[in-house]
């Protein structure tokens, strides 16, 4: 056994043992080393080992047998993956505003079990490092941080973002980056730069519900193209949409689409970029979950990495990884840079100087990748636990995705379960989920729900998942 860093304590040991079990080092039914043996070999205290074993037992990974020790527990077979929607390419009616507002109203509400919000638990975010850096920024730059930042954004932050994008295969620099208030403003600027009211915009189905609300607010019409939970959107279906409708823009989330977690293969990404170029359709990319991969192959490439003509508008943020409260996002508008700057200047002039500098310094110090490794491990571990308990708690016939990254599970319940009713039922128990109906303009997902993985697991989360399953079962029993 290798030595575990003292910085992680019982959590590091817990993650290490899970990796050993998942890799086959310890098999189902096999006895684990004694607490004392692990303590001596890993150079940690007996209390640390006991804590790690107790946490693994709570999560159902191992089980204690009286007077015998701890053993690897039998894993429950994963649920089948939901079927792809069968609807044809279609123009949707945007009318989910009230339900969306109700769902968004729970975001940030204290005391709610957070299965409905895609936001890492605050305990997993680098608040100590950011506090130190923010204090340093205020001391070092003094009055300079009190004024307006440039419209395009802080040069240090843009340079750091440009370098990271180069690591992902994109031929860009900091001069190509425009800083925004989160990814939603980036998407707003992208749509304002490429469309006019009444235009048609292609989106995945299902898609993030705020995209639908944004389209409605801008007077745009959604053309839905089905997304497969494993491979995402098909170039063939995209081609059909371009042939049948006059399309002004296309919005895709190629890396771990919200809510179905779909990952478009790199070869297909190249084909999609080429297809959009051939039709002269601007391709708007939402890549907020790209850094939250769990697959050993590493970070998936963004669509922007296949773009040679500036037709892809890349949008992302640090809200899902560093701090949602800082509201630091960015976009790479390509050939729409001048138009995006014009709209940005007349919308909010510029973004906050201190937060831009703090994120820029955080990246410059090389802290981001180390933080991401911890965050990804925590989110992946929680998703694994949820996948193990879903077959036990949820109705027979339930299906669930098995994404390779991101922070959500897309769950298909039996046909006679109403996901919207379930949303209101679990809300009474101080549990948040997202009903499937808000992720499409069609009625294809009324029996779906989205469950978020915020990166921690305890008895309260397990009990909450059990409550969701129980209330879903009650619907099954009440309806013929």
CSV table of C-alpha atoms in Angstrom, one decimal:
chain,number,residue,atom,x,y,z
A,1,UNK,CA,0.0,0.0,0.0
A,2,UNK,CA,1.1,3.5,-0.7
A,3,UNK,CA,1.4,6.3,1.8
A,4,UNK,CA,-1.6,8.6,1.9
A,5,UNK,CA,-1.0,12.4,2.1
A,6,UNK,CA,-1.9,13.7,5.6
A,7,UNK,CA,-3.7,16.6,3.9
A,8,UNK,CA,-6.6,14.4,3.0
A,9,UNK,CA,-6.8,12.3,6.2
A,10,UNK,CA,-9.8,9.9,6.3
A,11,UNK,CA,-11.2,11.2,2.9
A,12,UNK,CA,-7.9,10.4,1.1
A,13,UNK,CA,-7.9,6.9,2.6
A,14,UNK,CA,-11.6,6.5,1.7
A,15,UNK,CA,-11.0,7.4,-1.9
A,16,UNK,CA,-7.9,5.2,-2.1
A,17,UNK,CA,-9.9,2.2,-0.9
A,18,UNK,CA,-12.7,2.9,-3.4
A,19,UNK,CA,-10.1,3.0,-6.2
A,20,UNK,CA,-8.7,-0.3,-5.0
A,21,UNK,CA,-12.1,-1.9,-5.0
A,22,UNK,CA,-13.1,-0.5,-8.4
A,23,UNK,CA,-9.8,-1.6,-9.9
A,24,UNK,CA,-10.4,-5.2,-8.7
A,25,UNK,CA,-7.6,-5.2,-6.1
A,26,UNK,CA,-10.3,-6.1,-3.6
A,27,UNK,CA,-13.1,-8.3,-4.9
A,28,UNK,CA,-16.7,-8.6,-3.8
A,29,UNK,CA,-16.9,-10.7,-0.6
A,30,UNK,CA,-13.2,-10.3,0.1
A,31,UNK,CA,-12.1,-9.3,3.6
A,32,UNK,CA,-10.3,-6.0,3.8
A,33,UNK,CA,-7.1,-5.5,5.9
A,34,UNK,CA,-7.7,-4.9,9.6
A,35,UNK,CA,-7.8,-1.4,10.9
A,36,UNK,CA,-4.5,-1.8,12.6
A,37,UNK,CA,-2.8,-3.2,9.5
A,38,UNK,CA,-4.0,-0.3,7.4
A,39,UNK,CA,-3.0,2.2,10.1
A,40,UNK,CA,0.6,0.8,10.1
A,41,UNK,CA,1.0,0.4,6.4
A,42,UNK,CA,-0.6,3.8,5.4
A,43,UNK,CA,1.1,5.7,8.3
A,44,UNK,CA,-2.1,7.2,9.6
A,45,UNK,CA,-3.8,7.0,12.9
A,46,UNK,CA,-6.2,4.2,13.9
A,47,UNK,CA,-8.9,6.9,14.3
A,48,UNK,CA,-8.4,8.0,10.7
A,49,UNK,CA,-8.8,4.4,9.4
A,50,UNK,CA,-11.8,3.8,11.6
A,51,UNK,CA,-13.5,6.9,10.2
A,52,UNK,CA,-12.7,5.9,6.6
A,53,UNK,CA,-14.1,2.4,7.1
A,54,UNK,CA,-17.3,3.8,8.8
A,55,UNK,CA,-17.9,6.2,5.9
A,56,UNK,CA,-17.5,3.4,3.4
A,57,UNK,CA,-19.9,1.3,5.4
A,58,UNK,CA,-22.5,4.1,5.4
A,59,UNK,CA,-22.1,4.4,1.6
A,60,UNK,CA,-22.7,0.7,1.2
A,61,UNK,CA,-19.3,0.0,-0.3
A,62,UNK,CA,-18.2,-2.3,2.5
A,63,UNK,CA,-20.0,-4.2,5.3
A,64,UNK,CA,-19.0,-5.1,8.9
A,65,UNK,CA,-19.4,-8.7,10.0
A,66,UNK,CA,-19.5,-9.3,13.7
A,67,UNK,CA,-16.2,-10.7,15.1
A,68,UNK,CA,-14.8,-11.0,11.6
A,69,UNK,CA,-14.0,-7.6,10.1
A,70,UNK,CA,-14.9,-5.6,7.1
A,71,UNK,CA,-15.8,-7.1,3.6
A,72,UNK,CA,-16.4,-5.7,0.2
A,73,UNK,CA,-20.2,-5.5,-0.4
A,74,UNK,CA,-21.9,-6.9,-3.4
A,75,UNK,CA,-22.6,-4.2,-5.9
A,76,UNK,CA,-26.1,-3.7,-7.2
A,77,UNK,CA,-26.3,-3.9,-11.0
A,78,UNK,CA,-26.6,-0.5,-12.6
A,79,UNK,CA,-29.9,0.6,-14.0
A,80,UNK,CA,-30.3,0.5,-17.8
A,81,UNK,CA,-29.7,3.8,-19.7
A,82,UNK,CA,-32.8,5.8,-20.7
A,83,UNK,CA,-33.9,5.5,-24.3
A,84,UNK,CA,-33.3,8.4,-26.7
A,85,UNK,CA,-36.4,10.5,-27.3
A,86,UNK,CA,-38.3,9.3,-30.4
A,87,UNK,CA,-39.7,12.7,-31.5
A,88,UNK,CA,-38.7,14.1,-34.9
A,89,UNK,CA,-36.8,17.4,-35.4
A,90,UNK,CA,-39.5,19.9,-34.4
A,91,UNK,CA,-40.2,23.5,-33.6
A,92,UNK,CA,-41.1,23.8,-29.9
A,93,UNK,CA,-43.4,26.1,-28.0
A,94,UNK,CA,-41.7,27.9,-25.1
A,95,UNK,CA,-44.0,27.9,-22.1
A,96,UNK,CA,-42.2,26.6,-19.1
A,97,UNK,CA,-41.5,29.9,-17.4
A,98,UNK,CA,-43.5,29.5,-14.2
A,99,UNK,CA,-42.2,26.0,-13.4
A,100,UNK,CA,-38.6,27.1,-14.2
A,101,UNK,CA,-38.9,30.0,-11.9
A,102,UNK,CA,-40.2,27.7,-9.1
A,103,UNK,CA,-37.2,25.4,-9.7
A,104,UNK,CA,-34.7,28.3,-9.7
A,105,UNK,CA,-36.3,29.7,-6.6
A,106,UNK,CA,-34.9,26.8,-4.6
A,107,UNK,CA,-31.3,27.5,-5.7
A,108,UNK,CA,-29.3,28.6,-2.7
A,109,UNK,CA,-32.2,27.9,-0.3
A,110,UNK,CA,-30.7,26.7,3.0
A,111,UNK,CA,-31.9,23.4,4.5
A,112,UNK,CA,-32.8,21.8,1.2
A,113,UNK,CA,-31.1,18.6,0.2
A,114,UNK,CA,-29.4,19.7,-3.0
A,115,UNK,CA,-30.4,17.1,-5.6
A,116,UNK,CA,-31.8,19.9,-7.8
A,117,UNK,CA,-28.9,22.3,-8.1
A,118,UNK,CA,-25.7,21.7,-10.1
A,119,UNK,CA,-23.3,23.4,-7.8
A,120,UNK,CA,-20.5,21.7,-5.9
A,121,UNK,CA,-20.9,21.7,-2.1
A,122,UNK,CA,-19.2,24.8,-0.6
A,123,UNK,CA,-16.9,22.5,1.5
A,124,UNK,CA,-15.3,21.3,-1.8
A,125,UNK,CA,-14.6,24.8,-3.1
A,126,UNK,CA,-11.3,26.6,-2.5
A,127,UNK,CA,-12.6,29.3,-0.2
A,128,UNK,CA,-9.4,29.6,1.9
A,129,UNK,CA,-7.1,30.0,-1.2
A,130,UNK,CA,-9.5,32.5,-2.7
A,131,UNK,CA,-9.8,34.5,0.6
A,132,UNK,CA,-6.0,34.7,0.7
A,133,UNK,CA,-5.7,35.7,-2.9
A,134,UNK,CA,-8.5,38.2,-2.6
A,135,UNK,CA,-6.9,39.9,0.4
A,136,UNK,CA,-3.6,40.0,-1.5
A,137,UNK,CA,-5.3,41.5,-4.6
A,138,UNK,CA,-6.9,44.3,-2.5
A,139,UNK,CA,-3.6,45.1,-0.7
A,140,UNK,CA,-1.5,45.0,-3.9
A,141,UNK,CA,-3.7,46.8,-6.3
A,142,UNK,CA,-5.4,49.2,-3.9
A,143,UNK,CA,-7.5,51.8,-5.6
A,144,UNK,CA,-7.0,50.3,-9.0
A,145,UNK,CA,-9.5,47.5,-8.2
A,146,UNK,CA,-12.2,50.2,-7.4
A,147,UNK,CA,-12.6,51.4,-10.9
A,148,UNK,CA,-14.0,49.9,-14.1
A,149,UNK,CA,-12.2,47.0,-15.7
A,150,UNK,CA,-11.8,47.0,-19.5
A,151,UNK,CA,-14.9,45.9,-21.4
A,152,UNK,CA,-13.1,42.8,-22.7
A,153,UNK,CA,-11.9,41.8,-19.2
A,154,UNK,CA,-8.8,41.7,-17.0
A,155,UNK,CA,-5.7,40.9,-19.1
A,156,UNK,CA,-4.3,38.5,-16.5
A,157,UNK,CA,-7.4,36.4,-16.4
A,158,UNK,CA,-7.8,36.4,-20.2
A,159,UNK,CA,-4.2,35.3,-20.6
A,160,UNK,CA,-4.7,32.4,-18.2
A,161,UNK,CA,-7.9,31.3,-19.9
A,162,UNK,CA,-6.1,31.5,-23.3
A,163,UNK,CA,-3.3,29.2,-22.1
A,164,UNK,CA,-5.8,26.7,-20.8
A,165,UNK,CA,-7.7,26.7,-24.0
A,166,UNK,CA,-4.5,26.1,-25.9
A,167,UNK,CA,-4.0,23.0,-23.7
A,168,UNK,CA,-7.3,21.8,-24.9
A,169,UNK,CA,-6.3,22.1,-28.6
A,170,UNK,CA,-7.7,25.6,-29.3
A,171,UNK,CA,-5.7,28.0,-31.4
A,172,UNK,CA,-6.5,31.1,-29.3
A,173,UNK,CA,-4.8,33.6,-27.1
A,174,UNK,CA,-5.9,35.9,-24.3
A,175,UNK,CA,-6.8,38.5,-26.9
A,176,UNK,CA,-9.5,36.2,-28.2
A,177,UNK,CA,-11.2,36.0,-24.8
A,178,UNK,CA,-14.1,38.1,-23.5
A,179,UNK,CA,-14.9,37.9,-19.7
A,180,UNK,CA,-18.6,37.7,-18.7
A,181,UNK,CA,-20.8,37.4,-15.7
A,182,UNK,CA,-21.0,33.6,-15.8
A,183,UNK,CA,-21.7,31.4,-18.7
A,184,UNK,CA,-25.3,32.6,-19.1
A,185,UNK,CA,-24.2,36.1,-20.0
A,186,UNK,CA,-21.8,34.6,-22.5
A,187,UNK,CA,-24.7,32.7,-24.1
A,188,UNK,CA,-26.8,35.8,-24.0
A,189,UNK,CA,-24.1,37.8,-25.8
A,190,UNK,CA,-23.6,34.9,-28.3
A,191,UNK,CA,-27.3,34.8,-29.2
A,192,UNK,CA,-27.6,38.6,-29.4
A,193,UNK,CA,-24.6,38.6,-31.7
A,194,UNK,CA,-26.0,36.0,-34.1
A,195,UNK,CA,-29.8,36.2,-34.1
A,196,UNK,CA,-32.8,38.6,-34.3
A,197,UNK,CA,-36.3,38.1,-32.7
A,198,UNK,CA,-38.2,35.5,-34.7
A,199,UNK,CA,-35.1,33.5,-35.8
A,200,UNK,CA,-34.9,29.7,-35.4
A,201,UNK,CA,-32.2,28.3,-33.1
A,202,UNK,CA,-31.2,24.6,-32.9
A,203,UNK,CA,-30.9,23.1,-29.4
A,204,UNK,CA,-30.4,19.6,-28.0
A,205,UNK,CA,-33.4,17.8,-26.5
A,206,UNK,CA,-33.2,17.5,-23.6
A,207,UNK,CA,-31.3,20.7,-22.9
A,208,UNK,CA,-30.6,23.0,-20.0
A,209,UNK,CA,-33.9,24.7,-19.1
A,210,UNK,CA,-32.3,28.2,-18.8
A,211,UNK,CA,-31.4,28.0,-22.5
A,212,UNK,CA,-35.1,27.6,-23.3
A,213,UNK,CA,-36.0,30.5,-21.1
A,214,UNK,CA,-33.3,32.6,-22.7
A,215,UNK,CA,-34.6,31.8,-26.2
A,216,UNK,CA,-38.1,32.8,-25.1
A,217,UNK,CA,-37.0,36.1,-23.6
A,218,UNK,CA,-35.1,36.9,-26.8
A,219,UNK,CA,-38.1,36.1,-29.0
A,220,UNK,CA,-36.4,33.1,-30.6
A,221,UNK,CA,-37.9,29.8,-31.7
A,222,UNK,CA,-36.4,26.5,-30.5
A,223,UNK,CA,-35.8,23.7,-33.1
A,224,UNK,CA,-35.2,20.6,-31.0
A,225,UNK,CA,-32.9,17.8,-32.1
A,226,UNK,CA,-32.8,14.6,-30.1
A,227,UNK,CA,-29.8,14.0,-27.8
A,228,UNK,CA,-28.7,10.4,-27.1
A,229,UNK,CA,-27.6,9.9,-23.4
A,230,UNK,CA,-24.3,8.4,-24.5
A,231,UNK,CA,-23.2,10.0,-27.7
A,232,UNK,CA,-25.2,13.3,-27.8
A,233,UNK,CA,-26.5,14.8,-31.0
A,234,UNK,CA,-26.2,13.2,-34.4
A,235,UNK,CA,-24.8,15.1,-37.4
A,236,UNK,CA,-27.5,13.4,-39.5
A,237,UNK,CA,-30.3,14.9,-37.4
A,238,UNK,CA,-28.5,18.2,-37.3
A,239,UNK,CA,-28.3,18.2,-41.1
A,240,UNK,CA,-32.0,17.4,-41.3
A,241,UNK,CA,-32.8,20.4,-39.1
A,242,UNK,CA,-30.6,22.7,-41.2
A,243,UNK,CA,-32.3,21.4,-44.4
A,244,UNK,CA,-35.9,21.8,-43.1
A,245,UNK,CA,-35.6,25.2,-41.3
A,246,UNK,CA,-33.9,28.5,-41.8
A,247,UNK,CA,-31.5,28.3,-38.8
A,248,UNK,CA,-29.8,31.4,-37.4
A,249,UNK,CA,-27.7,29.6,-34.7
A,250,UNK,CA,-27.0,26.3,-33.0
A,251,UNK,CA,-26.5,25.8,-29.3
A,252,UNK,CA,-24.8,22.6,-28.2
A,253,UNK,CA,-23.3,21.3,-24.9
A,254,UNK,CA,-20.9,18.7,-26.3
A,255,UNK,CA,-19.2,17.7,-23.1
A,256,UNK,CA,-21.6,16.2,-20.5
A,257,UNK,CA,-24.8,17.9,-21.6
A,258,UNK,CA,-27.2,19.0,-18.9
A,259,UNK,CA,-29.3,17.1,-18.1
A,260,UNK,CA,-28.5,13.7,-19.9
A,261,UNK,CA,-24.7,13.9,-19.4
A,262,UNK,CA,-24.1,13.1,-23.1
A,263,UNK,CA,-20.6,13.2,-24.4
A,264,UNK,CA,-20.2,13.8,-28.2
A,265,UNK,CA,-17.2,11.8,-29.5
A,266,UNK,CA,-14.4,13.8,-30.9
A,267,UNK,CA,-14.8,12.5,-34.4
A,268,UNK,CA,-18.4,13.6,-34.4
A,269,UNK,CA,-17.5,17.0,-33.0
A,270,UNK,CA,-15.3,17.6,-36.0
A,271,UNK,CA,-18.2,16.6,-38.3
A,272,UNK,CA,-20.6,18.9,-36.5
A,273,UNK,CA,-18.2,21.9,-36.7
A,274,UNK,CA,-17.7,21.2,-40.5
A,275,UNK,CA,-21.4,20.9,-41.0
A,276,UNK,CA,-22.2,24.2,-39.3
A,277,UNK,CA,-19.5,25.9,-41.4
A,278,UNK,CA,-21.0,24.5,-44.6
A,279,UNK,CA,-24.4,25.9,-43.7
A,280,UNK,CA,-22.9,29.2,-42.4
A,281,UNK,CA,-24.7,28.6,-39.1
A,282,UNK,CA,-22.8,30.0,-36.0
A,283,UNK,CA,-22.2,27.2,-33.5
A,284,UNK,CA,-22.5,28.3,-29.8
A,285,UNK,CA,-20.8,25.9,-27.4
A,286,UNK,CA,-21.6,25.6,-23.7
A,287,UNK,CA,-18.6,23.8,-22.1
A,288,UNK,CA,-19.2,24.5,-18.4
A,289,UNK,CA,-18.8,20.8,-17.4
A,290,UNK,CA,-15.8,20.0,-19.6
A,291,UNK,CA,-13.4,20.0,-16.6
A,292,UNK,CA,-15.6,17.6,-14.6
A,293,UNK,CA,-14.6,14.5,-16.4
A,294,UNK,CA,-14.2,11.1,-14.6
A,295,UNK,CA,-12.9,9.1,-17.6
A,296,UNK,CA,-9.3,7.9,-17.6
A,297,UNK,CA,-8.9,9.4,-21.1
A,298,UNK,CA,-8.8,12.9,-19.7
A,299,UNK,CA,-10.6,16.1,-20.6
A,300,UNK,CA,-12.7,15.9,-23.7
A,301,UNK,CA,-12.0,18.4,-26.4
A,302,UNK,CA,-14.2,21.4,-26.9
A,303,UNK,CA,-15.9,22.1,-30.2
A,304,UNK,CA,-13.7,25.2,-30.4
A,305,UNK,CA,-10.6,23.0,-30.9
A,306,UNK,CA,-11.9,21.9,-34.3
A,307,UNK,CA,-12.7,25.5,-35.4
A,308,UNK,CA,-10.4,27.1,-37.9
A,309,UNK,CA,-12.7,29.8,-39.2
A,310,UNK,CA,-14.0,31.5,-36.1
A,311,UNK,CA,-17.5,30.1,-36.5
A,312,UNK,CA,-17.6,28.4,-33.0
A,313,UNK,CA,-18.5,30.7,-30.1
A,314,UNK,CA,-17.1,29.0,-27.0
A,315,UNK,CA,-18.9,29.8,-23.7
A,316,UNK,CA,-17.8,28.6,-20.2
A,317,UNK,CA,-17.3,29.7,-16.6
A,318,UNK,CA,-15.7,28.8,-13.3
A,319,UNK,CA,-19.0,28.6,-11.5
A,320,UNK,CA,-19.2,24.8,-11.5
A,321,UNK,CA,-15.6,24.4,-10.4
A,322,UNK,CA,-14.2,27.4,-8.4
A,323,UNK,CA,-17.0,29.6,-7.1
A,324,UNK,CA,-20.6,30.2,-8.4
A,325,UNK,CA,-20.7,33.3,-6.2
A,326,UNK,CA,-17.8,35.0,-8.0
A,327,UNK,CA,-19.8,34.9,-11.3
A,328,UNK,CA,-16.7,34.7,-13.5
A,329,UNK,CA,-17.4,33.4,-17.0
A,330,UNK,CA,-15.9,33.9,-20.4
A,331,UNK,CA,-16.5,33.4,-24.1
A,332,UNK,CA,-14.4,33.1,-27.2
A,333,UNK,CA,-16.6,34.9,-29.8
A,334,UNK,CA,-14.4,34.2,-32.8
A,335,UNK,CA,-15.4,36.4,-35.7
A,336,UNK,CA,-18.3,37.8,-33.6
A,337,UNK,CA,-15.9,39.5,-31.1
A,338,UNK,CA,-16.6,43.1,-32.2
A,339,UNK,CA,-20.4,42.6,-32.0
A,340,UNK,CA,-20.1,40.8,-28.6
A,341,UNK,CA,-18.0,43.7,-27.2
A,342,UNK,CA,-20.6,46.2,-28.5
A,343,UNK,CA,-23.5,44.4,-26.8
A,344,UNK,CA,-21.4,43.8,-23.6
A,345,UNK,CA,-20.6,47.6,-23.4
A,346,UNK,CA,-24.3,48.5,-23.5
A,347,UNK,CA,-25.4,45.8,-21.1
A,348,UNK,CA,-23.2,46.1,-18.0
A,349,UNK,CA,-20.0,47.9,-19.3
A,350,UNK,CA,-17.6,45.4,-17.6
A,351,UNK,CA,-17.3,42.7,-15.0
A,352,UNK,CA,-16.1,43.0,-11.4
A,353,UNK,CA,-12.4,43.8,-11.2
A,354,UNK,CA,-11.5,42.1,-7.8
A,355,UNK,CA,-13.1,38.7,-8.7
A,356,UNK,CA,-11.5,38.6,-12.1
A,357,UNK,CA,-8.1,39.3,-10.6
A,358,UNK,CA,-8.6,36.7,-7.9
A,359,UNK,CA,-9.5,34.0,-10.4
A,360,UNK,CA,-6.6,35.0,-12.6
A,361,UNK,CA,-4.2,34.8,-9.7
A,362,UNK,CA,-5.6,31.4,-8.7
A,363,UNK,CA,-5.0,30.1,-12.1
A,364,UNK,CA,-1.5,31.7,-12.3
A,365,UNK,CA,-0.5,30.0,-9.1
A,366,UNK,CA,-1.2,26.6,-10.5
A,367,UNK,CA,-3.9,25.7,-7.9
A,368,UNK,CA,-6.7,25.0,-10.3
A,369,UNK,CA,-5.7,21.5,-11.6
A,370,UNK,CA,-4.9,20.2,-8.1
A,371,UNK,CA,-8.3,21.5,-6.9
A,372,UNK,CA,-10.0,19.9,-9.9
A,373,UNK,CA,-8.6,16.4,-9.1
A,374,UNK,CA,-10.2,16.5,-5.6
A,375,UNK,CA,-13.5,17.9,-6.9
A,376,UNK,CA,-13.8,15.4,-9.7
A,377,UNK,CA,-13.1,12.5,-7.3
A,378,UNK,CA,-15.7,13.7,-4.8
A,379,UNK,CA,-18.4,14.2,-7.5
A,380,UNK,CA,-17.6,10.8,-9.2
A,381,UNK,CA,-17.8,9.1,-5.8
A,382,UNK,CA,-21.2,10.6,-5.0
A,383,UNK,CA,-22.5,9.7,-8.4
A,384,UNK,CA,-21.3,6.1,-7.9
A,385,UNK,CA,-23.1,5.9,-4.6
A,386,UNK,CA,-26.3,7.3,-6.1
A,387,UNK,CA,-26.2,4.8,-8.9
A,388,UNK,CA,-25.8,1.9,-6.4
A,389,UNK,CA,-28.9,3.0,-4.4
A,390,UNK,CA,-31.2,3.9,-7.2
A,391,UNK,CA,-32.1,0.3,-8.0
A,392,UNK,CA,-32.9,-0.3,-4.4
A,393,UNK,CA,-35.1,2.7,-3.7
A,394,UNK,CA,-36.7,3.6,-7.1
A,395,UNK,CA,-39.6,1.9,-8.8
A,396,UNK,CA,-39.2,-1.1,-11.0
A,397,UNK,CA,-38.6,0.0,-14.6
A,398,UNK,CA,-36.5,3.0,-13.7
A,399,UNK,CA,-33.6,3.9,-15.9
A,400,UNK,CA,-30.6,6.1,-15.3
A,401,UNK,CA,-27.7,7.5,-17.2
A,402,UNK,CA,-24.1,6.4,-16.6
A,403,UNK,CA,-22.2,9.6,-17.6
A,404,UNK,CA,-18.4,9.9,-17.9
A,405,UNK,CA,-18.4,13.3,-16.3
A,406,UNK,CA,-20.5,16.3,-15.3
A,407,UNK,CA,-22.5,16.6,-12.2
A,408,UNK,CA,-25.9,15.1,-12.9
A,409,UNK,CA,-27.9,11.8,-13.4
A,410,UNK,CA,-30.8,11.8,-15.8
A,411,UNK,CA,-33.4,9.4,-14.4
A,412,UNK,CA,-36.3,8.0,-16.4
A,413,UNK,CA,-39.2,6.8,-14.2
A,414,UNK,CA,-42.1,4.5,-15.2
A,415,UNK,CA,-44.5,6.2,-17.6
A,416,UNK,CA,-47.2,6.7,-15.0
A,417,UNK,CA,-44.9,8.8,-12.7
A,418,UNK,CA,-45.3,12.6,-13.1
A,419,UNK,CA,-41.9,14.2,-12.6
A,420,UNK,CA,-43.4,17.6,-11.9
A,421,UNK,CA,-45.7,16.2,-9.2
A,422,UNK,CA,-42.7,14.4,-7.8
A,423,UNK,CA,-40.8,17.7,-7.7
A,424,UNK,CA,-43.5,19.3,-5.6
A,425,UNK,CA,-43.9,16.2,-3.4
A,426,UNK,CA,-40.2,16.0,-2.4
A,427,UNK,CA,-40.1,19.8,-2.0
A,428,UNK,CA,-42.4,19.3,1.0
A,429,UNK,CA,-39.7,17.1,2.5
A,430,UNK,CA,-37.0,19.9,2.0
A,431,UNK,CA,-35.5,18.0,-1.0
A,432,UNK,CA,-34.8,19.6,-4.3
A,433,UNK,CA,-34.9,17.9,-7.7
A,434,UNK,CA,-35.4,19.1,-11.3
A,435,UNK,CA,-38.5,17.8,-13.1
A,436,UNK,CA,-37.9,16.6,-16.7
A,437,UNK,CA,-40.6,18.7,-18.2
A,438,UNK,CA,-38.5,21.9,-18.0
A,439,UNK,CA,-35.7,20.5,-20.2
A,440,UNK,CA,-37.7,20.4,-23.4
A,441,UNK,CA,-40.6,22.2,-25.2
A,442,UNK,CA,-42.1,18.9,-26.0
A,443,UNK,CA,-43.8,16.4,-23.6
A,444,UNK,CA,-41.2,13.8,-24.1
A,445,UNK,CA,-39.7,14.0,-20.6
A,446,UNK,CA,-42.7,14.3,-18.2
A,447,UNK,CA,-41.7,11.1,-16.4
A,448,UNK,CA,-38.0,12.2,-16.0
A,449,UNK,CA,-36.1,13.9,-13.2
A,450,UNK,CA,-32.6,15.3,-13.0
A,451,UNK,CA,-30.5,14.5,-9.9
A,452,UNK,CA,-27.4,16.5,-9.2
A,453,UNK,CA,-24.2,15.3,-7.7
A,454,UNK,CA,-22.7,18.0,-5.4
A,455,UNK,CA,-19.8,16.0,-4.3
A,456,UNK,CA,-20.6,14.7,-0.8
A,457,UNK,CA,-22.5,11.7,0.5
A,458,UNK,CA,-23.9,11.1,4.0
A,459,UNK,CA,-26.9,9.6,5.8
A,460,UNK,CA,-29.1,12.6,5.0
A,461,UNK,CA,-28.4,12.3,1.3
A,462,UNK,CA,-29.0,8.6,1.3
A,463,UNK,CA,-32.3,9.2,3.3
A,464,UNK,CA,-33.3,11.9,0.8
A,465,UNK,CA,-32.7,9.6,-2.2
A,466,UNK,CA,-34.8,7.0,-0.4
A,467,UNK,CA,-37.6,9.5,0.1
A,468,UNK,CA,-37.6,10.5,-3.6
A,469,UNK,CA,-37.9,6.8,-4.5
A,470,UNK,CA,-40.6,6.2,-2.0
A,471,UNK,CA,-42.7,9.1,-3.3
A,472,UNK,CA,-42.2,7.9,-6.9
A,473,UNK,CA,-43.3,4.4,-5.8
A,474,UNK,CA,-46.5,5.9,-4.3
A,475,UNK,CA,-47.4,7.4,-7.7
A,476,UNK,CA,-46.8,4.0,-9.3
A,477,UNK,CA,-49.2,2.3,-6.8
A,478,UNK,CA,-51.9,5.0,-7.1
A,479,UNK,CA,-52.2,4.9,-10.9
A,480,UNK,CA,-53.4,1.9,-13.0
